[in-house]
Coordinates of C-alpha atoms (C1' of nucleotides) in Angstrom, one line a residue:
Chain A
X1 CA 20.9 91.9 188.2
X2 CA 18.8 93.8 185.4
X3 CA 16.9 91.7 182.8
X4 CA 13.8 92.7 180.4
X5 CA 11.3 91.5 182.8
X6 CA 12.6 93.1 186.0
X7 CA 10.5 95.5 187.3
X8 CA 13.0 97.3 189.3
X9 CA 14.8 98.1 185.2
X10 CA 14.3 101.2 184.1
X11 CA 11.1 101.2 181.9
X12 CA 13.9 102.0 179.1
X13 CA 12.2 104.4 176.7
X14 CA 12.3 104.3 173.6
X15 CA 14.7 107.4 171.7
X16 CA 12.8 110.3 170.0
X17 CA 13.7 113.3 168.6
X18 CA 11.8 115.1 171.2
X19 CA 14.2 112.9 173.7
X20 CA 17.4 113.4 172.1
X21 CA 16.8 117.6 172.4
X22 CA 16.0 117.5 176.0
X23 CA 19.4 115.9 176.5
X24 CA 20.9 117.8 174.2
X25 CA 19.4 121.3 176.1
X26 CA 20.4 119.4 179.5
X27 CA 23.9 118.5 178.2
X28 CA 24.5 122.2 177.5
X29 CA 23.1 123.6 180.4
X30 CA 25.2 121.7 182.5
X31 CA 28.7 121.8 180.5
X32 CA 28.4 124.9 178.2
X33 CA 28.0 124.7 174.4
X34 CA 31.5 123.2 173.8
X35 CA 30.4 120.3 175.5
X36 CA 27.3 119.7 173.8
X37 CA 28.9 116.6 171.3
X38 CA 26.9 114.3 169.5
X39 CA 29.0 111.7 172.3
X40 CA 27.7 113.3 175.2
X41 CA 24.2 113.7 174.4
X42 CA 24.0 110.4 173.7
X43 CA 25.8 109.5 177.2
X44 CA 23.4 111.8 178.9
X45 CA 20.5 109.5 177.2
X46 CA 22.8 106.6 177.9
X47 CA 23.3 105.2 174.7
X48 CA 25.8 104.8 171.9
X49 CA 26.3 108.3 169.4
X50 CA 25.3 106.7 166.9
X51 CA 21.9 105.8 167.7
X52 CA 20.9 109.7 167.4
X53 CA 21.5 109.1 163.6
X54 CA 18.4 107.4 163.9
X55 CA 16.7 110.2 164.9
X56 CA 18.2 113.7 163.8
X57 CA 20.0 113.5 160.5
X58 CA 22.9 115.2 161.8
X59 CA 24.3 117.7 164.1
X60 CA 23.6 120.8 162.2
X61 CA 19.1 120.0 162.3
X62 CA 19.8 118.6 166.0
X63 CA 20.8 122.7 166.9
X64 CA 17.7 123.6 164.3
X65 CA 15.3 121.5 167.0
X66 CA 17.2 122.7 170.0
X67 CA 16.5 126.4 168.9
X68 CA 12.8 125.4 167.7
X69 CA 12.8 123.6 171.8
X70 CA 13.7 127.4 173.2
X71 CA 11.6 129.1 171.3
X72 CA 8.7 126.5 172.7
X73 CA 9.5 127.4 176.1
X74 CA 9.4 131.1 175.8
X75 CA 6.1 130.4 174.1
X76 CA 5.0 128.9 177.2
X77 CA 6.3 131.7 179.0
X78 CA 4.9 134.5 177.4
X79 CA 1.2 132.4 177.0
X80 CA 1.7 132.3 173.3
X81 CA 2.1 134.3 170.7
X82 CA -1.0 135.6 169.8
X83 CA -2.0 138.3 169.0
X84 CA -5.0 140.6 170.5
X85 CA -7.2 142.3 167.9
X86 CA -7.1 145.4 170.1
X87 CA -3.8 146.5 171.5
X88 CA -4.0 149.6 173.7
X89 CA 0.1 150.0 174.7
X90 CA 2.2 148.7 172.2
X91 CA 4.8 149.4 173.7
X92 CA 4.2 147.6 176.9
X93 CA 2.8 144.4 175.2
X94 CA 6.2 143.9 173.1
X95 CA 8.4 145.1 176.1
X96 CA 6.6 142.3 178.4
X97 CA 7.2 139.7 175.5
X98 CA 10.4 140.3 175.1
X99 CA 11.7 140.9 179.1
X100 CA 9.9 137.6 179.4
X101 CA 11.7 135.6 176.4
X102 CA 15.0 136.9 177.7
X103 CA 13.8 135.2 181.2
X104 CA 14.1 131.8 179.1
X105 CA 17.3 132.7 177.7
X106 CA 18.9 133.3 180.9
X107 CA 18.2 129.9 181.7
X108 CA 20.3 128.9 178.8
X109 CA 22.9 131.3 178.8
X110 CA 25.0 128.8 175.7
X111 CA 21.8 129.4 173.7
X112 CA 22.5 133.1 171.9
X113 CA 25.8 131.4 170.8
X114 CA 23.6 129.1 169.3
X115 CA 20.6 131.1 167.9
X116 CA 23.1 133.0 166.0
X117 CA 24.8 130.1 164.0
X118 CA 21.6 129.2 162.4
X119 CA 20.8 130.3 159.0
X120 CA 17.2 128.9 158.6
X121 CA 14.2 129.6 161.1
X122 CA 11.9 126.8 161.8
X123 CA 8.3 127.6 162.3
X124 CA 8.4 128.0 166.2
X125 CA 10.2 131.4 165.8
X126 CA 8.8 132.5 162.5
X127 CA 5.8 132.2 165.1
X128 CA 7.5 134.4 167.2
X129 CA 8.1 137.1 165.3
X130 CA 4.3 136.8 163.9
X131 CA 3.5 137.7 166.9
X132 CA 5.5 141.1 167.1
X133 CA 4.9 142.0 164.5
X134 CA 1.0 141.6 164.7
X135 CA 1.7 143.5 168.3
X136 CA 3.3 146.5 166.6
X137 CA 0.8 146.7 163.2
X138 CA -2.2 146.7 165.2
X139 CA -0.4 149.4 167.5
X140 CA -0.4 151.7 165.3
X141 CA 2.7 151.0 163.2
X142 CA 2.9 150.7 159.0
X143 CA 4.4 147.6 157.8
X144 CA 7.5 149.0 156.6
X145 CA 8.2 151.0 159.8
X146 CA 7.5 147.8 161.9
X147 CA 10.0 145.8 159.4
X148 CA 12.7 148.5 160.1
X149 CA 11.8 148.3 163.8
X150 CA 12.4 144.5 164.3
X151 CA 15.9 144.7 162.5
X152 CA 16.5 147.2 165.0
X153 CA 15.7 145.2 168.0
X154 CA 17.7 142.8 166.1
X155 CA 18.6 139.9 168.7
X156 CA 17.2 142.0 171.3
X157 CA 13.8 140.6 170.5
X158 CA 14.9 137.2 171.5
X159 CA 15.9 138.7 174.8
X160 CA 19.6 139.0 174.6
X161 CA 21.7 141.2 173.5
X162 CA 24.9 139.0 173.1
X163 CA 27.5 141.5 174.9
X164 CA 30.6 142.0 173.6
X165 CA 33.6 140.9 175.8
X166 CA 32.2 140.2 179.0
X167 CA 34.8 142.1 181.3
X168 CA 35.2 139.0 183.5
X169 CA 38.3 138.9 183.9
X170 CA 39.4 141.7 181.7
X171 CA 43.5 142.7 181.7
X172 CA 43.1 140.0 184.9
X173 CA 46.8 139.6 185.2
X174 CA 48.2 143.1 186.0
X175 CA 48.7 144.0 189.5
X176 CA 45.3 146.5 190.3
X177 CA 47.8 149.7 190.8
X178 CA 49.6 149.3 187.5
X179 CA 46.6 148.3 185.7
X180 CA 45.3 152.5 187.0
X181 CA 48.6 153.6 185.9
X182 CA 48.2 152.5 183.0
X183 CA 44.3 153.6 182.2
X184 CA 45.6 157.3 183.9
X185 CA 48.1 157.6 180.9
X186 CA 46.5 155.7 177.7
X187 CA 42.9 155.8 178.5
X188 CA 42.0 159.0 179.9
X189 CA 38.2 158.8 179.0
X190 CA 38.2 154.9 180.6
X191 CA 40.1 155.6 183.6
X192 CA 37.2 158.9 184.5
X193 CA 34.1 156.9 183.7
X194 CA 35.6 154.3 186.0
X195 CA 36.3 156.7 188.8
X196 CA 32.8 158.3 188.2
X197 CA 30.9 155.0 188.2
X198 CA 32.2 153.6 190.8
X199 CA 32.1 156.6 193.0
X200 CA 28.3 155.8 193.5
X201 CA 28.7 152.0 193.2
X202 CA 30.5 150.2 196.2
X203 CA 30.7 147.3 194.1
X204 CA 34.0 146.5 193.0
X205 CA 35.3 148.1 189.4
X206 CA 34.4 144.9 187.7
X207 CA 30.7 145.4 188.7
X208 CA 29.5 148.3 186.6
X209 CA 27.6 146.2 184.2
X210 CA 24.5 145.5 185.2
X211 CA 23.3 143.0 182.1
X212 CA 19.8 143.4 182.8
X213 CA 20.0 146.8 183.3
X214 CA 21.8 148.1 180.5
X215 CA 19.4 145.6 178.5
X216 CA 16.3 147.4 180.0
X217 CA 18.4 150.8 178.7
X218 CA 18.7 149.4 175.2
X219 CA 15.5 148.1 174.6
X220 CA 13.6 151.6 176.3
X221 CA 15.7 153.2 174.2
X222 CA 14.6 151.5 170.8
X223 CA 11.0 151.2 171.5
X224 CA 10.7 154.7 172.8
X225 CA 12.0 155.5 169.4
X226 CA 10.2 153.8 167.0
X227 CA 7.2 155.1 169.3
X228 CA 8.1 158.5 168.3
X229 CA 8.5 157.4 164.6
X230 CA 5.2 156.1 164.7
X231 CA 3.7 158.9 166.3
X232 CA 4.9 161.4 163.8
X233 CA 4.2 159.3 160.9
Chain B
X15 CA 65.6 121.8 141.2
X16 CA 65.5 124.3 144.0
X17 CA 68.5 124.2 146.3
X18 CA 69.2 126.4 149.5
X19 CA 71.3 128.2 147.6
X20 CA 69.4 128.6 144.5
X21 CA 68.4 132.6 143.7
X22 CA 65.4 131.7 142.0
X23 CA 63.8 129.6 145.5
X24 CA 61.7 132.2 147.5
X25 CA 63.3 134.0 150.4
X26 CA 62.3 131.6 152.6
X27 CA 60.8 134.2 155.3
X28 CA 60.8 132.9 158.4
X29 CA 57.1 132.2 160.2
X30 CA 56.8 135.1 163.0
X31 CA 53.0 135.7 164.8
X32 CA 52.1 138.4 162.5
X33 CA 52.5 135.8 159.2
X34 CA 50.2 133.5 161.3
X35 CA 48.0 135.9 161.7
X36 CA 47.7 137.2 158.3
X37 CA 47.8 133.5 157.1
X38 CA 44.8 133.2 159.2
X39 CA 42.9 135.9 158.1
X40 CA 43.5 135.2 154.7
X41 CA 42.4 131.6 154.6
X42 CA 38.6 132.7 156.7
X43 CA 38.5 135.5 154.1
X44 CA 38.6 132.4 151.2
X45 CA 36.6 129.8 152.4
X46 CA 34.9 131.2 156.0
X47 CA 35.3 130.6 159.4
X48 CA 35.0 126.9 159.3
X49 CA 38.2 126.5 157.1
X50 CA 40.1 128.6 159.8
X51 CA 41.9 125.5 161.4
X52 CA 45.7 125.2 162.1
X53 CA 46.4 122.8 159.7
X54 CA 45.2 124.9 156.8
X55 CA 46.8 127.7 157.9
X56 CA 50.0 126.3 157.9
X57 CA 49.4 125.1 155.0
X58 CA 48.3 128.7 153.6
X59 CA 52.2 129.4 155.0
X60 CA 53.4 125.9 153.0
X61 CA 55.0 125.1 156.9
X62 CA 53.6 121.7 159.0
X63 CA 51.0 122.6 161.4
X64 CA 52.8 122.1 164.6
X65 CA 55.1 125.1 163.3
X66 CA 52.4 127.4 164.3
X67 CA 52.8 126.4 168.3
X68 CA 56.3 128.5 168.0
X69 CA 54.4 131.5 167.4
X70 CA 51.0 130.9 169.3
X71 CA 50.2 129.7 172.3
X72 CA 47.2 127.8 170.5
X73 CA 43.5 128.4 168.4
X74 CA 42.3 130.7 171.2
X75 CA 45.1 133.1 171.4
X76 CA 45.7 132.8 167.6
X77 CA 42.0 134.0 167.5
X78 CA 42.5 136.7 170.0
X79 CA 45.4 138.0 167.7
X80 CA 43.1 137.8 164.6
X81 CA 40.7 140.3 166.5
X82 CA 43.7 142.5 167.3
X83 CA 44.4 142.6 163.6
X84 CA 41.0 143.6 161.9
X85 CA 40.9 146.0 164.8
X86 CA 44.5 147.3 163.6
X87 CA 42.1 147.8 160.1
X88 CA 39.6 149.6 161.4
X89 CA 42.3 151.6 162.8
X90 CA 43.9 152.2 159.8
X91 CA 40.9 152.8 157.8
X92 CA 39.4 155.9 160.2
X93 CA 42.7 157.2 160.8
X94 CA 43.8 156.3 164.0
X95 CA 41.2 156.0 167.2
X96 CA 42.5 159.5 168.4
X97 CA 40.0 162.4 170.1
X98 CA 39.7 165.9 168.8
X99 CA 39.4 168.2 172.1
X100 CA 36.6 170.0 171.1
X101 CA 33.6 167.7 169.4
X102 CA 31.6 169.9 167.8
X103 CA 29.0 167.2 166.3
X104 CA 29.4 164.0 168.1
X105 CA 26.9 162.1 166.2
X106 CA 28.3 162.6 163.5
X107 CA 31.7 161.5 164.4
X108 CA 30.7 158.7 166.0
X109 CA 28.1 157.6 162.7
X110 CA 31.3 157.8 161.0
X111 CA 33.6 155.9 162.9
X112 CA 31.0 153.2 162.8
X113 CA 30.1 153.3 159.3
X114 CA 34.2 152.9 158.0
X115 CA 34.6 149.7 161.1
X116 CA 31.7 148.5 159.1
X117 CA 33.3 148.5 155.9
X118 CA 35.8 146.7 157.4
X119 CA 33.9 144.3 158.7
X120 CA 32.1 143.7 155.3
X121 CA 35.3 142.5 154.0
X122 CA 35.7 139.7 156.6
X123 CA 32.3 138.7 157.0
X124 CA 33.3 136.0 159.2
X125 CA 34.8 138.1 161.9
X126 CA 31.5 138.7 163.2
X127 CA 31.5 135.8 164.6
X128 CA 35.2 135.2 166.1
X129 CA 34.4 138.7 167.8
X130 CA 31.7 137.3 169.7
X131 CA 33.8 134.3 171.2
X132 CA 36.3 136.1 172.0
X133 CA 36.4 136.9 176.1
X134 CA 38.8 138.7 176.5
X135 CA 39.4 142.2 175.0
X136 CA 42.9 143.0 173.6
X137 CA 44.6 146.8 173.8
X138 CA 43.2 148.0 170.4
X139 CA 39.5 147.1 171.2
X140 CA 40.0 149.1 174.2
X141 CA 41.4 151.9 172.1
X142 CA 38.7 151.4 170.3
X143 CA 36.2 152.1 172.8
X144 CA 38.5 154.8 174.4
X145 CA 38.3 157.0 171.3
X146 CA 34.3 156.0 171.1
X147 CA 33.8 156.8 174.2
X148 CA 36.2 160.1 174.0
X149 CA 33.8 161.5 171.2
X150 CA 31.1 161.1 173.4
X151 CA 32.5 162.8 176.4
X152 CA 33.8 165.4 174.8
X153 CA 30.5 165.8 172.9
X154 CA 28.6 166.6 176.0
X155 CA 27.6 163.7 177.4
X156 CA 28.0 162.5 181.5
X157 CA 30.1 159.2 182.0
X158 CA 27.2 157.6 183.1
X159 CA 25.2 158.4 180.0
X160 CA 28.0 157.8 177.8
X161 CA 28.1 153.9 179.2
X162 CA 25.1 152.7 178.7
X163 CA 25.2 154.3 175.2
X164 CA 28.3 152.2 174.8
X165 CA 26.3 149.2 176.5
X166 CA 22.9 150.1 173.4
X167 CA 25.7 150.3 170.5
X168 CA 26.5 146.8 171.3
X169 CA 28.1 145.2 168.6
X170 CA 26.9 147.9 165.9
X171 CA 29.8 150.2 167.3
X172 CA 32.4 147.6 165.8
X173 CA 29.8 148.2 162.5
X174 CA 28.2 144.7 162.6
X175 CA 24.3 143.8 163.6
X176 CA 24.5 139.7 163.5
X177 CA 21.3 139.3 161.8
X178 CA 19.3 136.7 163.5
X179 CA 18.2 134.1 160.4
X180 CA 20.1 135.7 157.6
X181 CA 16.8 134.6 154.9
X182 CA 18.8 133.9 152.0
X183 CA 16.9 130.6 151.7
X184 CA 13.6 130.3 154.5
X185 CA 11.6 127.9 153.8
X186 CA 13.7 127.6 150.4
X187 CA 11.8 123.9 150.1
X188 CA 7.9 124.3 149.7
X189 CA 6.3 125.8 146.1
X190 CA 6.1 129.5 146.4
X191 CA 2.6 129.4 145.4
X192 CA 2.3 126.8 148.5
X193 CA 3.9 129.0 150.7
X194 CA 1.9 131.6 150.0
X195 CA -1.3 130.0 150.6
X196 CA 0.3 128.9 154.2
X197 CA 1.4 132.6 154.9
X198 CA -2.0 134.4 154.3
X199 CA -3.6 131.4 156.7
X200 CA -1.1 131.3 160.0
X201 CA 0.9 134.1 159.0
X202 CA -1.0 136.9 158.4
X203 CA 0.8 139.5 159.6
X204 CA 3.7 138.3 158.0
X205 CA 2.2 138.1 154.5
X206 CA 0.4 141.5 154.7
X207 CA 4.2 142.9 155.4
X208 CA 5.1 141.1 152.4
X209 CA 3.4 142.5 149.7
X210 CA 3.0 146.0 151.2
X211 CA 7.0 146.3 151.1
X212 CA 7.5 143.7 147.6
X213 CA 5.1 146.3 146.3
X214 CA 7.5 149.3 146.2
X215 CA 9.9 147.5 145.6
X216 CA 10.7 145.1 141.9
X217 CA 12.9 143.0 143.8
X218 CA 12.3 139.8 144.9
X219 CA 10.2 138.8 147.7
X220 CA 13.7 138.1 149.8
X221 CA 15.5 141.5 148.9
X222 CA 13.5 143.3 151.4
X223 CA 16.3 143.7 154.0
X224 CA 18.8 146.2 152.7
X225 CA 21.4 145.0 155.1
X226 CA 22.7 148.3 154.8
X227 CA 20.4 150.0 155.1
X228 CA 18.9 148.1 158.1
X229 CA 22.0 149.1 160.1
X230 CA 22.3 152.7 159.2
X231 CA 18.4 152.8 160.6
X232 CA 19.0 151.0 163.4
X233 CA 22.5 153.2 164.6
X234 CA 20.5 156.4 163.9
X235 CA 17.6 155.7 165.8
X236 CA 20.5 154.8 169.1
X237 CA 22.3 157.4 167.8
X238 CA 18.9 160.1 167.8
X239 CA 18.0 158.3 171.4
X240 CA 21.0 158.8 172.8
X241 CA 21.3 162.8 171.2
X242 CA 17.9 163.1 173.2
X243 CA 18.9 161.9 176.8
X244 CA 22.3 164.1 176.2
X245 CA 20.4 167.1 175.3
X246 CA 17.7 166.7 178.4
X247 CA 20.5 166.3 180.7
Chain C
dA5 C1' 12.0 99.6 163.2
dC6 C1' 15.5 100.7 166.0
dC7 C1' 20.2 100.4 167.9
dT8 C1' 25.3 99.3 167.7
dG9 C1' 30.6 98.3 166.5
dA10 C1' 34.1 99.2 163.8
dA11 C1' 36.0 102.4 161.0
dC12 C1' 37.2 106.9 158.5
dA13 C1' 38.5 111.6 158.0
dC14 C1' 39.5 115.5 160.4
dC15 C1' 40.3 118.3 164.5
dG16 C1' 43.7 120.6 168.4
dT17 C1' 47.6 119.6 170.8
dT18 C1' 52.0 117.2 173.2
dC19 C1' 56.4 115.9 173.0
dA20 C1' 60.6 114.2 171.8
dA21 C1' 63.5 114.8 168.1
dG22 C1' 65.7 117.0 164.3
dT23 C1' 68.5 121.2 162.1
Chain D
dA17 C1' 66.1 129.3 167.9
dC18 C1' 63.0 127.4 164.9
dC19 C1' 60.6 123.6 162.7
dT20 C1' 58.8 118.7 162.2
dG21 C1' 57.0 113.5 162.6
dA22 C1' 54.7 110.6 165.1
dA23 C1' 51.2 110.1 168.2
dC24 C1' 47.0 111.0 171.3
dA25 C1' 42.4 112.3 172.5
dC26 C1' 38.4 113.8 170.7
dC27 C1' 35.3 115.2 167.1
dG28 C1' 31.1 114.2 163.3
dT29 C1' 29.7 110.8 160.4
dT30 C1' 29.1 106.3 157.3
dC31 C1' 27.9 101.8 156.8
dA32 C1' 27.3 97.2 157.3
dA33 C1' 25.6 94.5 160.8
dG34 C1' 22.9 93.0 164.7
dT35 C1' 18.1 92.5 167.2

DNA sequence: ACCTGAACACCGTTCAAGT
DNA sequence: ACCTGAACACCGTTCAAGT
């Protein structure tokens, strides 16, 4: 049996704040953001809810520090967010950043869901966007084209791009032949960008959607226009 | 008294789905998305809550049906999701439809965020989408262009952006004369931004971001990217 | 200083029962 | 066919109490 003095017990840690958003980042990536409870992260830590009280004020600035906890790890990933007095490419530099912060994102697929429920940025991503923003001003950009240019990447600069409707599963009940009986007579346009798509795909018609592809599209497609606004400006 | 029989007693209508969903709409449009439980909208309806589970399966589907319905709005409101054979300007119809879902949207500023839960997309999204990505077709572009146009719309083609850190309060605590002091020294980028735009501008230091605004630049800049790719093709 | 047990208000949902 | 009452499992959170 386990008492205080036996060495083979579990050093048993003391709670932090820094302890209770690990778990909370672990309970999600395991279960999914509907699991993440104030119950479960305090299981995961294995301990009663109530003791996280001690150390978040509630749920709502427990997300805050989870978000804040993201953000930390794409700053590790991208090697911080500074910012070099010189920058050559622009483009390049805040393309890297960001195809590198959505690396860290797809490690926490729940987290966009998350990002986008807060209302208040903590210093960690205020950080962040510092950091683009000094990328794009010293690349050439005027303050208020490089404000219009980050609302345009909008989420995009976290690295996701939150789809709309993922088409898992998409009208999954239909048989397959009525389902293109159907498309043939209501949705004409649908039904021919299937059959085009998939002519040169021999994945099945589900796979068109290549995320990090059409988030490569996207993002070329912003940058290479605000380039061009900066260019002619 | 009010008696069955009594002429002055309201009709009594009976509860059918599209009174649920109404009922549901109406009580996120008064007090936002996280007053949208059963029990209150039953009570909008002045029925028990259990009453709804005659009419919908449960929350999710009762969601999915609330999507259907601002859909049916948008619907409404650009005069049905139909596709003129012959585009002539197919920017410009598309800006359009975009810019009337988006007043839609304004009106339920909570629908944003039901949208994005939502899995699963019901027949008038895919109208939706159908007619968008009609325009486009019949505006000149290949079916493979055309997708991944769909794919850098994003959520702007249902005409809302989800602004990351809406900054109707950041860092609402400190002294603005303390905040400004931390600003010029870790954020200097920031701060330089700050006063070049508050300096056009007599608003206050927060109304920078024309929401507005914000969006119409950001869906002209796809829209201009896109135009560009078509017209090289 | 740090953790817990019991309790409260509020969810979504089931199910047997009412009309 | 349509609606309801009572109940259950599960939330976030408070508070007085333990160590």
């Amino acid at each position: 049996m386990v008492t205080d003095t036996d060495p083979i017990a579990e050093p048993r840690v003391p709670l932090s704040k820094e302890r209770v958003l690990r778990a909370a980042i672990t309970v999600a990536d395991k279960g999914g953001i509907e699991s993440l409870t104030m119950r479960k992260v305090a299981e995961e830590l294995g301990v009663e809810a109530m003791s996280l009280y001690y150390h978040v004020a509630n749920k709502d600035v427990m997300l805050d520090g989870v978000v804040e906890a993201i953000v930390a790890e794409i700053e590790e990933a991208v090697g911080g967010f500074g910012v070099p007095s010189k920058v050559v490419d622009w483009k390049a530099e805040v393309r890297n950043r960001i195809l590198t912060a959505r690396v860290v994102m797809l490690r926490h697929p729940w987290a966009p869901g998350v990002f986008e429920t807060r209302t208040m940025m903590g210093p960690s991503i205020v950080m962040y966007f510092e950091g683009l923003l000094g990328l794009m001003r010293e690349g050439g950009f005027s303050y208020d084209l490089a404000h219009h240019g980050m609302h345009a990447l909008g989420s995009m600069s976290l690295g996701f791009s939150q789809e709309l409707f993922k088409p898992d599963s998409e009208e999954a009940g239909e048989e397959a032949e009525e389902m293109f009986e159907h498309m043939m007579e209501h949705l004409p346009y649908m039904a021919g960008m299937m059959m085009e798509i998939t002519h040169d795909d021999p994945d099945s018609t589900l796979g068109w959607c290549d995320d990090q592809t059409e988030f490569e599209f996207s993002l070329d497609l912003i940058l290479e226009g605000l380039e061009r606004l900066r260019a002619n400006s």
